[in-house]
Amino acid sequence: MKRYEALVHDLGQMIRSGELKPGDRVPSVRTLRRARTVSRSTVLRAYESLEVDGLIESRPRSGFYVAPPRAARRLSPPKLRSTSVSVSDLVFETLEASRNREVVPFGSAFPGPTLFPWAKLARHLGSAARHLDPWSTVESLPPGNLDLRRQIARRYLRFGMSVGVEQIVVTSGALEALNLSLQTVARPGAMIAIGSPAFYGCLQAVEHLGLKVVEIPVHPRLGLDIEALSKAIARHPIRAFWSMPTLHNPTGATLPVERKRELVSLLARHEIPLIEDDAYAELQSAPATPPAKAFDEKGLVLHCGSFSKCLAPGYRLGWVAAGRFMNEVARRKIESSLATSLPVQLAIAQMMKHGGYDSHLAKLRQALAAQQLCAIRCLRRHLPAEFRFDRPSGGYFLWIECPPHVDALKVHRLALEFGITVAPGPVFSARREFGHCIRLNTGHPWTAASEKAIERLASLLTRSLS
């Protein structure tokens, strides 16, 4: 643990335990520097982190004080009724607004494209195309290129997981992996459970297959409400559960490790497959937590990953570690798109093996964390306390819960007039819930335009209170 992290931990514990109470002055920078034998910059970095987390606040010419407690977040009551899904029109409206590079893309689902190693990827892609073995076009049909699947299998070893290459099916992005998994475990007309709010790609997939859904609450800080899921399983014939336990989109929440274990155990007792959407796994701040798949003893977890958010946007390369469902997922892959681009598979395999994949990830995480910090500071300066959000442990999404009478769809359309996009809450719900919430993307390099856009957005949100 770094010195500033130790300070953050110790002071945070004192505040949470009540040893330091709201309004108490925390030790001055000079006092703490001497007491802990650390540099001034170390203390300031620790205080900065505590301030961003809402535990302390600075007062001009006075110092740092324990901040008043934020109003407790309300955990939405479990939505245990089933419903059909129809969200595509609203999703397409939101996506269309994010295409224009002239707008400030707070509503985008993608990180800034300039954060990725395009030149290095191009060299690997060119090399793969030049040295392509013609027979490999046949050998790399589903489940996919063996070298790439080996590299993916090795990534699981970071968490002590043994996922054999025979489990892994290469797909055209995580979304295809998720769709193939859903088609494998749920037939049209069946009922599945999903986290709520939900990634809109999940809602579109459910809509396309004509499935019924039961929405299970996801708390912006605590993650999935497993108790509500247990109640839903007792009441409904749930055939599968689609969930994003790590860096959930849109809330940014990560389910603690023991709760992931509990989730897998609950589903295993009822023989319910888990479709685990783990597209943002590589964007976790250290220390990273393992996926729910790590606790899968029965082969019921279909773990879906992607390189689109962490290495190669636009290359459309993902996979599913499908457990007992591997053969059927591979067959469905052949039926739907036959195969994934072989040069792309080879290029990513080379990048992972020789191209500094881990060093790129370290730089990417650092950049995303810095951009997120800039956005949080700016939001705290300009938004009233009634607007609530938590700092995720990585990724690039912020989920803002506004006062109940704020109309997120109206704010979305007003912001467009000023060249700003946001993702309104209703696109993340089968029932068009979360009408007072918005998701902000902080994954693009922070600029003066970003700062001004937050000020403008804050003004629109504040005016909506009156």
mmCIF file of N, CA and C in Angstrom, residues 22-128:
data_model
loop_
_atom_site.group_PDB
_atom_site.id
_atom_site.type_symbol
_atom_site.label_atom_id
_atom_site.label_comp_id
_atom_site.label_asym_id
_atom_site.label_seq_id
_atom_site.Cartn_x
_atom_site.Cartn_y
_atom_site.Cartn_z
ATOM 1 N N PRO A 22 -18.657 14.790 11.757
ATOM 2 C CA PRO A 22 -18.906 15.885 10.822
ATOM 3 C C PRO A 22 -18.655 17.235 11.466
ATOM 4 N N GLY A 23 -17.887 18.069 10.782
ATOM 5 C CA GLY A 23 -17.554 19.386 11.293
ATOM 6 C C GLY A 23 -16.228 19.440 12.020
ATOM 7 N N ASP A 24 -15.683 18.278 12.422
ATOM 8 C CA ASP A 24 -14.376 18.261 13.079
ATOM 9 C C ASP A 24 -13.284 18.646 12.088
ATOM 10 N N ARG A 25 -12.325 19.403 12.591
ATOM 11 C CA ARG A 25 -11.178 19.754 11.758
ATOM 12 C C ARG A 25 -10.213 18.571 11.747
ATOM 13 N N VAL A 26 -9.803 18.158 10.560
ATOM 14 C CA VAL A 26 -8.815 17.080 10.470
ATOM 15 C C VAL A 26 -7.425 17.687 10.644
ATOM 16 N N PRO A 27 -6.415 16.885 10.964
ATOM 17 C CA PRO A 27 -5.082 17.442 11.186
ATOM 18 C C PRO A 27 -4.608 18.269 9.994
ATOM 19 N N SER A 28 -3.891 19.345 10.271
ATOM 20 C CA SER A 28 -3.365 20.181 9.194
ATOM 21 C C SER A 28 -2.336 19.393 8.396
ATOM 22 N N VAL A 29 -2.057 19.876 7.199
ATOM 23 C CA VAL A 29 -1.061 19.223 6.349
ATOM 24 C C VAL A 29 0.286 19.158 7.063
ATOM 25 N N ARG A 30 0.648 20.242 7.695
ATOM 26 C CA ARG A 30 1.943 20.285 8.382
ATOM 27 C C ARG A 30 1.983 19.280 9.533
ATOM 28 N N THR A 31 0.895 19.225 10.326
ATOM 29 C CA THR A 31 0.851 18.310 11.473
ATOM 30 C C THR A 31 0.945 16.855 11.026
ATOM 31 N N LEU A 32 0.153 16.519 10.006
ATOM 32 C CA LEU A 32 0.139 15.133 9.551
ATOM 33 C C LEU A 32 1.464 14.759 8.884
ATOM 34 N N ARG A 33 2.049 15.722 8.181
ATOM 35 C CA ARG A 33 3.337 15.452 7.520
ATOM 36 C C ARG A 33 4.387 15.079 8.556
ATOM 37 N N ARG A 34 4.416 15.817 9.650
ATOM 38 C CA ARG A 34 5.404 15.546 10.698
ATOM 39 C C ARG A 34 5.075 14.254 11.450
ATOM 40 N N ALA A 35 3.798 14.050 11.753
ATOM 41 C CA ALA A 35 3.409 12.874 12.530
ATOM 42 C C ALA A 35 3.676 11.577 11.781
ATOM 43 N N ARG A 36 3.480 11.587 10.454
ATOM 44 C CA ARG A 36 3.626 10.357 9.673
ATOM 45 C C ARG A 36 4.937 10.296 8.903
ATOM 46 N N THR A 37 5.746 11.332 9.012
ATOM 47 C CA THR A 37 7.044 11.397 8.309
ATOM 48 C C THR A 37 6.854 11.155 6.812
ATOM 49 N N VAL A 38 5.987 11.953 6.229
ATOM 50 C CA VAL A 38 5.731 11.877 4.790
ATOM 51 C C VAL A 38 5.851 13.275 4.203
ATOM 52 N N SER A 39 5.836 13.340 2.880
ATOM 53 C CA SER A 39 5.966 14.629 2.209
ATOM 54 C C SER A 39 4.642 15.381 2.204
ATOM 55 N N ARG A 40 4.736 16.681 1.963
ATOM 56 C CA ARG A 40 3.538 17.512 1.866
ATOM 57 C C ARG A 40 2.644 17.027 0.729
ATOM 58 N N SER A 41 3.251 16.644 -0.396
ATOM 59 C CA SER A 41 2.458 16.193 -1.547
ATOM 60 C C SER A 41 1.717 14.899 -1.237
ATOM 61 N N THR A 42 2.317 14.035 -0.397
ATOM 62 C CA THR A 42 1.634 12.796 -0.008
ATOM 63 C C THR A 42 0.373 13.105 0.791
ATOM 64 N N VAL A 43 0.474 14.038 1.738
ATOM 65 C CA VAL A 43 -0.701 14.406 2.537
ATOM 66 C C VAL A 43 -1.766 15.040 1.660
ATOM 67 N N LEU A 44 -1.348 15.941 0.771
ATOM 68 C CA LEU A 44 -2.310 16.608 -0.098
ATOM 69 C C LEU A 44 -3.012 15.616 -1.017
ATOM 70 N N ARG A 45 -2.266 14.623 -1.508
ATOM 71 C CA ARG A 45 -2.887 13.621 -2.379
ATOM 72 C C ARG A 45 -3.916 12.806 -1.604
ATOM 73 N N ALA A 46 -3.593 12.478 -0.348
ATOM 74 C CA ALA A 46 -4.547 11.738 0.476
ATOM 75 C C ALA A 46 -5.802 12.573 0.739
ATOM 76 N N TYR A 47 -5.601 13.863 1.084
ATOM 77 C CA TYR A 47 -6.750 14.727 1.349
ATOM 78 C C TYR A 47 -7.587 14.926 0.083
ATOM 79 N N GLU A 48 -6.926 14.986 -1.049
ATOM 80 C CA GLU A 48 -7.646 15.118 -2.322
ATOM 81 C C GLU A 48 -8.539 13.911 -2.558
ATOM 82 N N SER A 49 -8.003 12.712 -2.283
ATOM 83 C CA SER A 49 -8.790 11.495 -2.475
ATOM 84 C C SER A 49 -9.972 11.453 -1.517
ATOM 85 N N LEU A 50 -9.744 11.829 -0.261
ATOM 86 C CA LEU A 50 -10.832 11.847 0.722
ATOM 87 C C LEU A 50 -11.899 12.875 0.356
ATOM 88 N N GLU A 51 -11.452 13.994 -0.221
ATOM 89 C CA GLU A 51 -12.406 15.032 -0.618
ATOM 90 C C GLU A 51 -13.264 14.563 -1.775
ATOM 91 N N VAL A 52 -12.639 13.895 -2.765
ATOM 92 C CA VAL A 52 -13.398 13.379 -3.900
ATOM 93 C C VAL A 52 -14.403 12.331 -3.437
ATOM 94 N N ASP A 53 -14.028 11.539 -2.429
ATOM 95 C CA ASP A 53 -14.941 10.524 -1.913
ATOM 96 C C ASP A 53 -16.022 11.110 -0.999
ATOM 97 N N GLY A 54 -15.982 12.430 -0.784
ATOM 98 C CA GLY A 54 -17.019 13.083 -0.007
ATOM 99 C C GLY A 54 -16.878 12.937 1.500
ATOM 100 N N LEU A 55 -15.679 12.512 1.976
ATOM 101 C CA LEU A 55 -15.481 12.325 3.405
ATOM 102 C C LEU A 55 -15.002 13.598 4.096
ATOM 103 N N ILE A 56 -14.253 14.436 3.381
ATOM 104 C CA ILE A 56 -13.808 15.703 3.962
ATOM 105 C C ILE A 56 -14.089 16.823 2.979
ATOM 106 N N GLU A 57 -13.993 18.048 3.445
ATOM 107 C CA GLU A 57 -14.173 19.207 2.582
ATOM 108 C C GLU A 57 -13.162 20.271 2.986
ATOM 109 N N SER A 58 -12.718 21.043 2.012
ATOM 110 C CA SER A 58 -11.778 22.121 2.309
ATOM 111 C C SER A 58 -12.542 23.419 2.501
ATOM 112 N N ARG A 59 -12.057 24.229 3.432
ATOM 113 C CA ARG A 59 -12.641 25.546 3.665
ATOM 114 C C ARG A 59 -11.530 26.575 3.463
ATOM 115 N N PRO A 60 -11.761 27.536 2.563
ATOM 116 C CA PRO A 60 -10.708 28.513 2.240
ATOM 117 C C PRO A 60 -10.122 29.163 3.482
ATOM 118 N N ARG A 61 -8.789 29.214 3.533
ATOM 119 C CA ARG A 61 -8.016 29.850 4.610
ATOM 120 C C ARG A 61 -8.315 29.266 5.986
ATOM 121 N N SER A 62 -8.859 28.044 6.007
ATOM 122 C CA SER A 62 -9.200 27.434 7.297
ATOM 123 C C SER A 62 -8.679 26.008 7.426
ATOM 124 N N GLY A 63 -8.627 25.258 6.328
ATOM 125 C CA GLY A 63 -8.143 23.889 6.395
ATOM 126 C C GLY A 63 -9.176 22.882 5.929
ATOM 127 N N PHE A 64 -9.007 21.638 6.388
ATOM 128 C CA PHE A 64 -9.889 20.548 5.975
ATOM 129 C C PHE A 64 -10.743 20.100 7.156
ATOM 130 N N TYR A 65 -12.012 19.777 6.852
ATOM 131 C CA TYR A 65 -12.961 19.377 7.885
ATOM 132 C C TYR A 65 -13.718 18.133 7.430
ATOM 133 N N VAL A 66 -14.197 17.359 8.393
ATOM 134 C CA VAL A 66 -15.036 16.210 8.063
ATOM 135 C C VAL A 66 -16.336 16.717 7.461
ATOM 136 N N ALA A 67 -16.673 16.185 6.297
ATOM 137 C CA ALA A 67 -17.861 16.660 5.578
ATOM 138 C C ALA A 67 -19.133 16.133 6.216
ATOM 139 N N PRO A 68 -20.237 16.878 6.082
ATOM 140 C CA PRO A 68 -21.529 16.358 6.542
ATOM 141 C C PRO A 68 -21.855 15.081 5.783
ATOM 142 N N PRO A 69 -22.520 14.133 6.415
ATOM 143 C CA PRO A 69 -22.866 12.892 5.707
ATOM 144 C C PRO A 69 -23.823 13.175 4.573
ATOM 145 N N ARG A 70 -23.571 12.500 3.461
ATOM 146 C CA ARG A 70 -24.507 12.632 2.345
ATOM 147 C C ARG A 70 -25.818 11.952 2.705
ATOM 148 N N ALA A 71 -26.884 12.499 2.166
ATOM 149 C CA ALA A 71 -28.177 11.851 2.399
ATOM 150 C C ALA A 71 -28.102 10.413 1.925
ATOM 151 N N ALA A 72 -28.651 9.512 2.730
ATOM 152 C CA ALA A 72 -28.567 8.092 2.386
ATOM 153 C C ALA A 72 -29.285 7.831 1.080
ATOM 154 N N ARG A 73 -28.644 7.032 0.244
ATOM 155 C CA ARG A 73 -29.284 6.665 -1.017
ATOM 156 C C ARG A 73 -30.448 5.725 -0.743
ATOM 157 N N ARG A 74 -31.486 5.908 -1.479
ATOM 158 C CA ARG A 74 -32.605 4.986 -1.370
ATOM 159 C C ARG A 74 -32.378 3.833 -2.330
ATOM 160 N N LEU A 75 -32.456 2.640 -1.814
ATOM 161 C CA LEU A 75 -32.373 1.470 -2.669
ATOM 162 C C LEU A 75 -33.765 1.197 -3.212
ATOM 163 N N SER A 76 -33.887 1.223 -4.521
ATOM 164 C CA SER A 76 -35.202 1.047 -5.120
ATOM 165 C C SER A 76 -35.831 -0.264 -4.661
ATOM 166 N N PRO A 77 -37.112 -0.277 -4.419
ATOM 167 C CA PRO A 77 -37.749 -1.531 -4.010
ATOM 168 C C PRO A 77 -37.642 -2.566 -5.119
ATOM 169 N N PRO A 78 -37.517 -3.845 -4.776
ATOM 170 C CA PRO A 78 -37.384 -4.881 -5.793
ATOM 171 C C PRO A 78 -38.533 -4.842 -6.790
ATOM 172 N N LYS A 79 -38.180 -4.931 -8.068
ATOM 173 C CA LYS A 79 -39.188 -4.937 -9.126
ATOM 174 C C LYS A 79 -39.396 -6.396 -9.514
ATOM 175 N N LEU A 80 -40.307 -7.050 -8.831
ATOM 176 C CA LEU A 80 -40.424 -8.489 -8.974
ATOM 177 C C LEU A 80 -41.528 -8.903 -9.942
ATOM 178 N N ARG A 81 -42.167 -7.943 -10.588
ATOM 179 C CA ARG A 81 -43.148 -8.292 -11.610
ATOM 180 C C ARG A 81 -42.446 -8.470 -12.945
ATOM 181 N N SER A 82 -42.947 -9.389 -13.751
ATOM 182 C CA SER A 82 -42.359 -9.568 -15.074
ATOM 183 C C SER A 82 -42.935 -8.541 -16.031
ATOM 184 N N THR A 83 -42.182 -8.270 -17.094
ATOM 185 C CA THR A 83 -42.645 -7.299 -18.082
ATOM 186 C C THR A 83 -42.040 -7.624 -19.432
ATOM 187 N N SER A 84 -42.717 -7.201 -20.485
ATOM 188 C CA SER A 84 -42.110 -7.271 -21.809
ATOM 189 C C SER A 84 -41.256 -6.029 -21.992
ATOM 190 N N VAL A 85 -40.420 -6.040 -23.044
ATOM 191 C CA VAL A 85 -39.421 -4.993 -23.191
ATOM 192 C C VAL A 85 -39.579 -4.307 -24.538
ATOM 193 N N SER A 86 -39.484 -2.950 -24.524
ATOM 194 C CA SER A 86 -39.515 -2.183 -25.769
ATOM 195 C C SER A 86 -38.750 -0.879 -25.549
ATOM 196 N N VAL A 87 -37.476 -0.902 -25.871
ATOM 197 C CA VAL A 87 -36.642 0.271 -25.598
ATOM 198 C C VAL A 87 -35.843 0.755 -26.805
ATOM 199 N N SER A 88 -35.914 0.049 -27.916
ATOM 200 C CA SER A 88 -34.978 0.304 -29.010
ATOM 201 C C SER A 88 -35.048 1.728 -29.539
ATOM 202 N N ASP A 89 -36.242 2.287 -29.702
ATOM 203 C CA ASP A 89 -36.350 3.637 -30.258
ATOM 204 C C ASP A 89 -35.594 4.644 -29.393
ATOM 205 N N LEU A 90 -35.758 4.535 -28.079
ATOM 206 C CA LEU A 90 -35.095 5.448 -27.166
ATOM 207 C C LEU A 90 -33.571 5.254 -27.200
ATOM 208 N N VAL A 91 -33.126 4.005 -27.295
ATOM 209 C CA VAL A 91 -31.685 3.719 -27.372
ATOM 210 C C VAL A 91 -31.093 4.306 -28.635
ATOM 211 N N PHE A 92 -31.756 4.112 -29.766
ATOM 212 C CA PHE A 92 -31.222 4.617 -31.030
ATOM 213 C C PHE A 92 -31.161 6.139 -31.043
ATOM 214 N N GLU A 93 -32.139 6.776 -30.418
ATOM 215 C CA GLU A 93 -32.111 8.233 -30.316
ATOM 216 C C GLU A 93 -30.873 8.694 -29.556
ATOM 217 N N THR A 94 -30.579 7.999 -28.454
ATOM 218 C CA THR A 94 -29.428 8.368 -27.634
ATOM 219 C C THR A 94 -28.126 8.092 -28.363
ATOM 220 N N LEU A 95 -28.014 6.943 -29.025
ATOM 221 C CA LEU A 95 -26.792 6.603 -29.755
ATOM 222 C C LEU A 95 -26.545 7.567 -30.910
ATOM 223 N N GLU A 96 -27.604 7.928 -31.615
ATOM 224 C CA GLU A 96 -27.470 8.830 -32.754
ATOM 225 C C GLU A 96 -26.901 10.172 -32.321
ATOM 226 N N ALA A 97 -27.308 10.626 -31.148
ATOM 227 C CA ALA A 97 -26.840 11.917 -30.653
ATOM 228 C C ALA A 97 -25.345 11.913 -30.339
ATOM 229 N N SER A 98 -24.758 10.727 -30.138
ATOM 230 C CA SER A 98 -23.355 10.640 -29.741
ATOM 231 C C SER A 98 -22.402 10.454 -30.922
ATOM 232 N N ARG A 99 -22.924 10.352 -32.135
ATOM 233 C CA ARG A 99 -22.065 10.095 -33.294
ATOM 234 C C ARG A 99 -21.225 11.308 -33.689
ATOM 235 N N ASN A 100 -21.749 12.484 -33.490
ATOM 236 C CA ASN A 100 -21.107 13.715 -33.965
ATOM 237 C C ASN A 100 -19.889 14.043 -33.106
ATOM 238 N N ARG A 101 -18.715 14.111 -33.720
ATOM 239 C CA ARG A 101 -17.507 14.369 -32.944
ATOM 240 C C ARG A 101 -17.420 15.812 -32.447
ATOM 241 N N GLU A 102 -18.309 16.667 -32.903
ATOM 242 C CA GLU A 102 -18.303 18.059 -32.446
ATOM 243 C C GLU A 102 -18.994 18.226 -31.087
ATOM 244 N N VAL A 103 -19.782 17.237 -30.679
ATOM 245 C CA VAL A 103 -20.483 17.370 -29.403
ATOM 246 C C VAL A 103 -19.564 16.914 -28.268
ATOM 247 N N VAL A 104 -19.894 17.325 -27.055
ATOM 248 C CA VAL A 104 -19.190 16.824 -25.870
ATOM 249 C C VAL A 104 -19.868 15.503 -25.501
ATOM 250 N N PRO A 105 -19.143 14.365 -25.606
ATOM 251 C CA PRO A 105 -19.802 13.050 -25.592
ATOM 252 C C PRO A 105 -20.017 12.445 -24.215
ATOM 253 N N PHE A 106 -20.657 13.184 -23.310
ATOM 254 C CA PHE A 106 -20.950 12.620 -22.002
ATOM 255 C C PHE A 106 -21.975 11.486 -22.101
ATOM 256 N N GLY A 107 -22.705 11.427 -23.201
ATOM 257 C CA GLY A 107 -23.697 10.368 -23.365
ATOM 258 C C GLY A 107 -23.185 9.145 -24.093
ATOM 259 N N SER A 108 -21.944 9.185 -24.545
ATOM 260 C CA SER A 108 -21.375 8.070 -25.283
ATOM 261 C C SER A 108 -21.178 6.856 -24.386
ATOM 262 N N ALA A 109 -21.141 5.673 -25.016
ATOM 263 C CA ALA A 109 -20.853 4.441 -24.275
ATOM 264 C C ALA A 109 -19.387 4.044 -24.385
ATOM 265 N N PHE A 110 -18.598 4.825 -25.132
ATOM 266 C CA PHE A 110 -17.244 4.404 -25.457
ATOM 267 C C PHE A 110 -16.200 5.349 -24.860
ATOM 268 N N PRO A 111 -15.029 4.827 -24.505
ATOM 269 C CA PRO A 111 -13.949 5.712 -24.054
ATOM 270 C C PRO A 111 -13.374 6.499 -25.228
ATOM 271 N N GLY A 112 -12.580 7.518 -24.929
ATOM 272 C CA GLY A 112 -11.993 8.338 -25.981
ATOM 273 C C GLY A 112 -11.106 7.520 -26.908
ATOM 274 N N PRO A 113 -11.331 7.571 -28.213
ATOM 275 C CA PRO A 113 -10.571 6.728 -29.144
ATOM 276 C C PRO A 113 -9.085 7.042 -29.201
ATOM 277 N N THR A 114 -8.682 8.221 -28.738
ATOM 278 C CA THR A 114 -7.259 8.572 -28.785
ATOM 279 C C THR A 114 -6.455 7.907 -27.668
ATOM 280 N N LEU A 115 -7.121 7.169 -26.783
ATOM 281 C CA LEU A 115 -6.434 6.536 -25.653
ATOM 282 C C LEU A 115 -5.841 5.177 -25.998
ATOM 283 N N PHE A 116 -5.951 4.747 -27.258
ATOM 284 C CA PHE A 116 -5.591 3.374 -27.619
ATOM 285 C C PHE A 116 -4.382 3.324 -28.566
ATOM 286 N N PRO A 117 -3.635 2.205 -28.550
ATOM 287 C CA PRO A 117 -2.372 2.104 -29.304
ATOM 288 C C PRO A 117 -2.592 1.724 -30.766
ATOM 289 N N TRP A 118 -3.170 2.644 -31.513
ATOM 290 C CA TRP A 118 -3.559 2.332 -32.895
ATOM 291 C C TRP A 118 -2.381 1.934 -33.783
ATOM 292 N N ALA A 119 -1.268 2.629 -33.665
ATOM 293 C CA ALA A 119 -0.123 2.316 -34.531
ATOM 294 C C ALA A 119 0.403 0.911 -34.254
ATOM 295 N N LYS A 120 0.507 0.560 -32.995
ATOM 296 C CA LYS A 120 0.991 -0.773 -32.634
ATOM 297 C C LYS A 120 0.007 -1.846 -33.090
ATOM 298 N N LEU A 121 -1.281 -1.592 -32.922
ATOM 299 C CA LEU A 121 -2.283 -2.536 -33.405
ATOM 300 C C LEU A 121 -2.205 -2.712 -34.915
ATOM 301 N N ALA A 122 -1.994 -1.604 -35.612
ATOM 302 C CA ALA A 122 -1.907 -1.666 -37.076
ATOM 303 C C ALA A 122 -0.720 -2.511 -37.527
ATOM 304 N N ARG A 123 0.409 -2.375 -36.810
ATOM 305 C CA ARG A 123 1.578 -3.194 -37.170
ATOM 306 C C ARG A 123 1.286 -4.676 -36.978
ATOM 307 N N HIS A 124 0.641 -5.014 -35.886
ATOM 308 C CA HIS A 124 0.311 -6.420 -35.647
ATOM 309 C C HIS A 124 -0.719 -6.921 -36.657
ATOM 310 N N LEU A 125 -1.678 -6.059 -37.011
ATOM 311 C CA LEU A 125 -2.689 -6.460 -37.991
ATOM 312 C C LEU A 125 -2.048 -6.682 -39.359
ATOM 313 N N GLY A 126 -1.143 -5.776 -39.749
ATOM 314 C CA GLY A 126 -0.451 -5.932 -41.027
ATOM 315 C C GLY A 126 0.392 -7.193 -41.061
ATOM 316 N N SER A 127 1.091 -7.454 -39.962
ATOM 317 C CA SER A 127 1.915 -8.663 -39.886
ATOM 318 C C SER A 127 1.053 -9.915 -39.964
ATOM 319 N N ALA A 128 -0.079 -9.902 -39.262
ATOM 320 C CA ALA A 128 -0.970 -11.056 -39.285
ATOM 321 C C ALA A 128 -1.489 -11.324 -40.696
#
